[in-house]
Amino acid sequence: MVRLLGIDPGLRFTGWGVIDVEGNRLRHVENGVIATNSADSVPDRLKVLHENLTILIDRLNPAEAAVEETYVNRNGTATLKLGYARGVALVVPALAGLPVAEYGALAVKKAVVGTGSADKDQVEMMVRRLLPGVKVARADASDALAIAICHAHHRASARHIAAGVRMA
């Protein structure tokens, strides 16, 4: 069994989700959101993300982490701030000694729903189907669980390829 942490970075809300993977079985462990106060300075908000992700990793002890890649939008300032939060989401697990994978939104949607054009509601519905009984804290946490599920699928495929297992 391996425990995976998925992170959906954001400066206002950073979603996180932890799953256990054994073979092709997925089990929900916990999910939530780290919220920062938009009235605080950017460095203080990044500090809150760093501290909370560190506590989370210490408490839940994942073996690997996966972080969603940043997409570029029209608002350069918002994209830059998202990049700051993503940097924290990448460095905290790395500092804890965890391997960190990165996946774009298209790859996550394809892995979880089967199509890269899926909307957030479809992703959340499939997360609920793949992790029966899960109570999702908010959309950011659902996205983080989807990232963890995507990593579980990619990780399993990579292991089969490395072992020379032929998949039908």
PDB file of C-alpha atoms in Angstrom:
ATOM      1  CA  MET A   1       0.000   0.000   0.000  1.00  0.00           C
ATOM      2  CA  VAL A   2       1.173   3.524  -0.763  1.00  0.00           C
ATOM      3  CA  ARG A   3      -0.241   6.811   0.506  1.00  0.00           C
ATOM      4  CA  LEU A   4      -0.474   9.671  -1.978  1.00  0.00           C
ATOM      5  CA  LEU A   5      -1.024  13.388  -1.401  1.00  0.00           C
ATOM      6  CA  GLY A   6      -2.660  15.476  -4.115  1.00  0.00           C
ATOM      7  CA  ILE A   7      -2.361  19.266  -3.970  1.00  0.00           C
ATOM      8  CA  ASP A   8      -4.390  21.831  -5.919  1.00  0.00           C
ATOM      9  CA  PRO A   9      -2.425  25.022  -5.231  1.00  0.00           C
ATOM     10  CA  GLY A  10      -3.981  28.434  -4.833  1.00  0.00           C
ATOM     11  CA  LEU A  11      -3.119  31.519  -2.834  1.00  0.00           C
ATOM     12  CA  ARG A  12      -6.653  31.938  -1.437  1.00  0.00           C
ATOM     13  CA  PHE A  13      -7.539  28.235  -1.186  1.00  0.00           C
ATOM     14  CA  THR A  14      -5.142  25.306  -1.550  1.00  0.00           C
ATOM     15  CA  GLY A  15      -6.969  22.006  -1.796  1.00  0.00           C
ATOM     16  CA  TRP A  16      -5.395  18.797  -0.561  1.00  0.00           C
ATOM     17  CA  GLY A  17      -6.444  15.180  -0.660  1.00  0.00           C
ATOM     18  CA  VAL A  18      -4.866  11.980   0.603  1.00  0.00           C
ATOM     19  CA  ILE A  19      -5.615   8.499  -0.708  1.00  0.00           C
ATOM     20  CA  ASP A  20      -4.233   5.033  -0.052  1.00  0.00           C
ATOM     21  CA  VAL A  21      -3.520   2.874  -3.084  1.00  0.00           C
ATOM     22  CA  GLU A  22      -3.183  -0.894  -3.016  1.00  0.00           C
ATOM     23  CA  GLY A  23      -3.033  -2.505  -6.435  1.00  0.00           C
ATOM     24  CA  ASN A  24      -5.957  -0.984  -8.312  1.00  0.00           C
ATOM     25  CA  ARG A  25      -7.862  -0.165  -5.121  1.00  0.00           C
ATOM     26  CA  LEU A  26      -8.193   3.448  -4.013  1.00  0.00           C
ATOM     27  CA  ARG A  27      -9.237   4.446  -0.505  1.00  0.00           C
ATOM     28  CA  HIS A  28      -9.989   7.968   0.674  1.00  0.00           C
ATOM     29  CA  VAL A  29      -8.036   8.989   3.771  1.00  0.00           C
ATOM     30  CA  GLU A  30      -8.733  12.683   4.236  1.00  0.00           C
ATOM     31  CA  ASN A  31      -9.210  15.932   2.310  1.00  0.00           C
ATOM     32  CA  GLY A  32      -9.503  19.611   3.021  1.00  0.00           C
ATOM     33  CA  VAL A  33      -8.542  23.137   2.151  1.00  0.00           C
ATOM     34  CA  ILE A  34      -5.901  25.490   3.490  1.00  0.00           C
ATOM     35  CA  ALA A  35      -7.396  28.978   3.387  1.00  0.00           C
ATOM     36  CA  THR A  36      -5.418  32.181   3.653  1.00  0.00           C
ATOM     37  CA  ASN A  37      -6.663  35.649   4.462  1.00  0.00           C
ATOM     38  CA  SER A  38      -6.606  37.857   1.376  1.00  0.00           C
ATOM     39  CA  ALA A  39      -6.046  40.890   3.635  1.00  0.00           C
ATOM     40  CA  ASP A  40      -2.649  39.479   4.680  1.00  0.00           C
ATOM     41  CA  SER A  41       0.539  40.092   2.741  1.00  0.00           C
ATOM     42  CA  VAL A  42       1.580  37.558   0.111  1.00  0.00           C
ATOM     43  CA  PRO A  43       4.615  36.416   2.148  1.00  0.00           C
ATOM     44  CA  ASP A  44       2.392  35.833   5.211  1.00  0.00           C
ATOM     45  CA  ARG A  45      -0.085  33.853   3.117  1.00  0.00           C
ATOM     46  CA  LEU A  46       2.718  31.718   1.657  1.00  0.00           C
ATOM     47  CA  LYS A  47       3.991  31.115   5.183  1.00  0.00           C
ATOM     48  CA  VAL A  48       0.520  29.848   6.188  1.00  0.00           C
ATOM     49  CA  LEU A  49       0.549  27.451   3.209  1.00  0.00           C
ATOM     50  CA  HIS A  50       4.048  26.237   4.087  1.00  0.00           C
ATOM     51  CA  GLU A  51       3.245  25.672   7.762  1.00  0.00           C
ATOM     52  CA  ASN A  52      -0.047  23.889   7.089  1.00  0.00           C
ATOM     53  CA  LEU A  53       1.310  21.632   4.343  1.00  0.00           C
ATOM     54  CA  THR A  54       4.232  20.723   6.611  1.00  0.00           C
ATOM     55  CA  ILE A  55       1.856  19.813   9.452  1.00  0.00           C
ATOM     56  CA  LEU A  56      -0.307  17.820   7.027  1.00  0.00           C
ATOM     57  CA  ILE A  57       2.635  15.805   5.714  1.00  0.00           C
ATOM     58  CA  ASP A  58       3.917  15.135   9.235  1.00  0.00           C
ATOM     59  CA  ARG A  59       0.458  13.995  10.397  1.00  0.00           C
ATOM     60  CA  LEU A  60      -0.673  11.891   7.405  1.00  0.00           C
ATOM     61  CA  ASN A  61       2.747  10.604   6.309  1.00  0.00           C
ATOM     62  CA  PRO A  62       2.267  10.283   2.530  1.00  0.00           C
ATOM     63  CA  ALA A  63       4.926   8.477   0.505  1.00  0.00           C
ATOM     64  CA  GLU A  64       4.546  10.641  -2.619  1.00  0.00           C
ATOM     65  CA  ALA A  65       2.914  13.905  -3.663  1.00  0.00           C
ATOM     66  CA  ALA A  66       1.376  15.245  -6.866  1.00  0.00           C
ATOM     67  CA  VAL A  67       0.735  18.897  -7.669  1.00  0.00           C
ATOM     68  CA  GLU A  68      -1.393  20.417 -10.419  1.00  0.00           C
ATOM     69  CA  GLU A  69       0.522  22.461 -12.960  1.00  0.00           C
ATOM     70  CA  THR A  70      -0.296  26.140 -13.336  1.00  0.00           C
ATOM     71  CA  TYR A  71      -2.252  27.321 -16.303  1.00  0.00           C
ATOM     72  CA  VAL A  72      -1.697  30.819 -17.642  1.00  0.00           C
ATOM     73  CA  ASN A  73      -4.681  33.135 -17.743  1.00  0.00           C
ATOM     74  CA  ARG A  74      -5.191  36.702 -18.902  1.00  0.00           C
ATOM     75  CA  ASN A  75      -4.543  38.213 -15.500  1.00  0.00           C
ATOM     76  CA  GLY A  76      -0.768  38.179 -15.139  1.00  0.00           C
ATOM     77  CA  THR A  77      -0.842  39.166 -11.465  1.00  0.00           C
ATOM     78  CA  ALA A  78      -3.194  36.301 -10.581  1.00  0.00           C
ATOM     79  CA  THR A  79      -1.055  33.846 -12.544  1.00  0.00           C
ATOM     80  CA  LEU A  80       2.062  35.043 -10.736  1.00  0.00           C
ATOM     81  CA  LYS A  81       0.422  34.670  -7.307  1.00  0.00           C
ATOM     82  CA  LEU A  82      -0.780  31.179  -8.241  1.00  0.00           C
ATOM     83  CA  GLY A  83       2.813  30.407  -9.203  1.00  0.00           C
ATOM     84  CA  TYR A  84       3.977  31.466  -5.731  1.00  0.00           C
ATOM     85  CA  ALA A  85       1.474  29.087  -4.093  1.00  0.00           C
ATOM     86  CA  ARG A  86       2.473  26.330  -6.502  1.00  0.00           C
ATOM     87  CA  GLY A  87       6.117  26.838  -5.560  1.00  0.00           C
ATOM     88  CA  VAL A  88       5.265  26.267  -1.904  1.00  0.00           C
ATOM     89  CA  ALA A  89       3.164  23.212  -2.855  1.00  0.00           C
ATOM     90  CA  LEU A  90       6.162  21.769  -4.712  1.00  0.00           C
ATOM     91  CA  VAL A  91       8.879  22.568  -2.184  1.00  0.00           C
ATOM     92  CA  VAL A  92       7.181  21.455   1.052  1.00  0.00           C
ATOM     93  CA  PRO A  93       6.841  17.776   0.040  1.00  0.00           C
ATOM     94  CA  ALA A  94      10.294  17.893  -1.560  1.00  0.00           C
ATOM     95  CA  LEU A  95      11.773  19.185   1.700  1.00  0.00           C
ATOM     96  CA  ALA A  96      10.041  16.293   3.479  1.00  0.00           C
ATOM     97  CA  GLY A  97      11.859  13.883   1.144  1.00  0.00           C
ATOM     98  CA  LEU A  98       8.816  12.944  -0.943  1.00  0.00           C
ATOM     99  CA  PRO A  99       8.966  12.413  -4.694  1.00  0.00           C
ATOM    100  CA  VAL A 100       6.756  15.092  -6.296  1.00  0.00           C
ATOM    101  CA  ALA A 101       4.946  14.611  -9.613  1.00  0.00           C
ATOM    102  CA  GLU A 102       3.258  17.326 -11.637  1.00  0.00           C
ATOM    103  CA  TYR A 103       0.163  16.981 -13.820  1.00  0.00           C
ATOM    104  CA  GLY A 104      -1.696  19.433 -16.017  1.00  0.00           C
ATOM    105  CA  ALA A 105      -5.445  19.868 -15.710  1.00  0.00           C
ATOM    106  CA  LEU A 106      -5.992  18.023 -19.002  1.00  0.00           C
ATOM    107  CA  ALA A 107      -4.079  14.944 -17.775  1.00  0.00           C
ATOM    108  CA  VAL A 108      -6.003  14.938 -14.489  1.00  0.00           C
ATOM    109  CA  LYS A 109      -9.370  15.157 -16.245  1.00  0.00           C
ATOM    110  CA  LYS A 110      -8.418  12.389 -18.686  1.00  0.00           C
ATOM    111  CA  ALA A 111      -7.223  10.104 -15.882  1.00  0.00           C
ATOM    112  CA  VAL A 112     -10.295  10.626 -13.704  1.00  0.00           C
ATOM    113  CA  VAL A 113     -13.152  11.212 -16.159  1.00  0.00           C
ATOM    114  CA  GLY A 114     -11.771   9.855 -19.428  1.00  0.00           C
ATOM    115  CA  THR A 115     -11.854  13.131 -21.327  1.00  0.00           C
ATOM    116  CA  GLY A 116      -9.785  16.282 -21.057  1.00  0.00           C
ATOM    117  CA  SER A 117     -12.841  18.447 -21.714  1.00  0.00           C
ATOM    118  CA  ALA A 118     -14.629  17.416 -18.500  1.00  0.00           C
ATOM    119  CA  ASP A 119     -15.946  20.204 -16.302  1.00  0.00           C
ATOM    120  CA  LYS A 120     -15.454  20.536 -12.529  1.00  0.00           C
ATOM    121  CA  ASP A 121     -18.812  18.907 -11.749  1.00  0.00           C
ATOM    122  CA  GLN A 122     -17.934  15.826 -13.821  1.00  0.00           C
ATOM    123  CA  VAL A 123     -14.547  15.556 -12.100  1.00  0.00           C
ATOM    124  CA  GLU A 124     -16.140  15.800  -8.652  1.00  0.00           C
ATOM    125  CA  MET A 125     -18.781  13.209  -9.579  1.00  0.00           C
ATOM    126  CA  MET A 126     -16.080  10.752 -10.680  1.00  0.00           C
ATOM    127  CA  VAL A 127     -14.030  11.438  -7.535  1.00  0.00           C
ATOM    128  CA  ARG A 128     -17.122  10.530  -5.492  1.00  0.00           C
ATOM    129  CA  ARG A 129     -17.599   7.378  -7.580  1.00  0.00           C
ATOM    130  CA  LEU A 130     -13.953   6.289  -7.325  1.00  0.00           C
ATOM    131  CA  LEU A 131     -13.817   7.040  -3.579  1.00  0.00           C
ATOM    132  CA  PRO A 132     -17.207   5.863  -2.254  1.00  0.00           C
ATOM    133  CA  GLY A 133     -18.455   7.671   0.827  1.00  0.00           C
ATOM    134  CA  VAL A 134     -16.053  10.586   0.458  1.00  0.00           C
ATOM    135  CA  LYS A 135     -17.255  13.908   1.840  1.00  0.00           C
ATOM    136  CA  VAL A 136     -15.450  16.591  -0.122  1.00  0.00           C
ATOM    137  CA  ALA A 137     -14.620  19.763   1.820  1.00  0.00           C
ATOM    138  CA  ARG A 138     -14.986  22.013  -1.281  1.00  0.00           C
ATOM    139  CA  ALA A 139     -14.168  22.022  -5.000  1.00  0.00           C
ATOM    140  CA  ASP A 140     -10.451  22.638  -4.343  1.00  0.00           C
ATOM    141  CA  ALA A 141     -10.285  19.480  -2.215  1.00  0.00           C
ATOM    142  CA  SER A 142     -12.105  17.501  -4.921  1.00  0.00           C
ATOM    143  CA  ASP A 143      -9.537  18.708  -7.456  1.00  0.00           C
ATOM    144  CA  ALA A 144      -6.723  17.663  -5.099  1.00  0.00           C
ATOM    145  CA  LEU A 145      -8.219  14.177  -4.747  1.00  0.00           C
ATOM    146  CA  ALA A 146      -8.468  14.010  -8.555  1.00  0.00           C
ATOM    147  CA  ILE A 147      -4.762  14.893  -8.771  1.00  0.00           C
ATOM    148  CA  ALA A 148      -3.941  12.093  -6.321  1.00  0.00           C
ATOM    149  CA  ILE A 149      -6.073   9.649  -8.348  1.00  0.00           C
ATOM    150  CA  CYS A 150      -4.337  10.766 -11.553  1.00  0.00           C
ATOM    151  CA  HIS A 151      -0.976  10.137  -9.914  1.00  0.00           C
ATOM    152  CA  ALA A 152      -2.110   6.689  -8.760  1.00  0.00           C
ATOM    153  CA  HIS A 153      -3.047   5.778 -12.356  1.00  0.00           C
ATOM    154  CA  HIS A 154       0.156   7.163 -13.886  1.00  0.00           C
ATOM    155  CA  ARG A 155       2.249   5.555 -11.173  1.00  0.00           C
ATOM    156  CA  ALA A 156       0.647   2.144 -11.789  1.00  0.00           C
ATOM    157  CA  SER A 157       1.209   2.447 -15.546  1.00  0.00           C
ATOM    158  CA  ALA A 158       4.858   3.406 -15.040  1.00  0.00           C
ATOM    159  CA  ARG A 159       5.377   0.420 -12.731  1.00  0.00           C
ATOM    160  CA  HIS A 160       3.834  -1.962 -15.298  1.00  0.00           C
ATOM    161  CA  ILE A 161       6.031  -0.546 -18.058  1.00  0.00           C
ATOM    162  CA  ALA A 162       9.151  -0.814 -15.894  1.00  0.00           C
ATOM    163  CA  ALA A 163       8.283  -4.425 -15.066  1.00  0.00           C
ATOM    164  CA  GLY A 164       7.656  -5.245 -18.719  1.00  0.00           C
ATOM    165  CA  VAL A 165       4.000  -6.092 -18.083  1.00  0.00           C
ATOM    166  CA  ARG A 166       1.905  -5.912 -21.197  1.00  0.00           C
ATOM    167  CA  MET A 167      -1.438  -4.185 -20.727  1.00  0.00           C
ATOM    168  CA  ALA A 168      -4.379  -4.956 -23.021  1.00  0.00           C
TER     169      ALA A 168
END
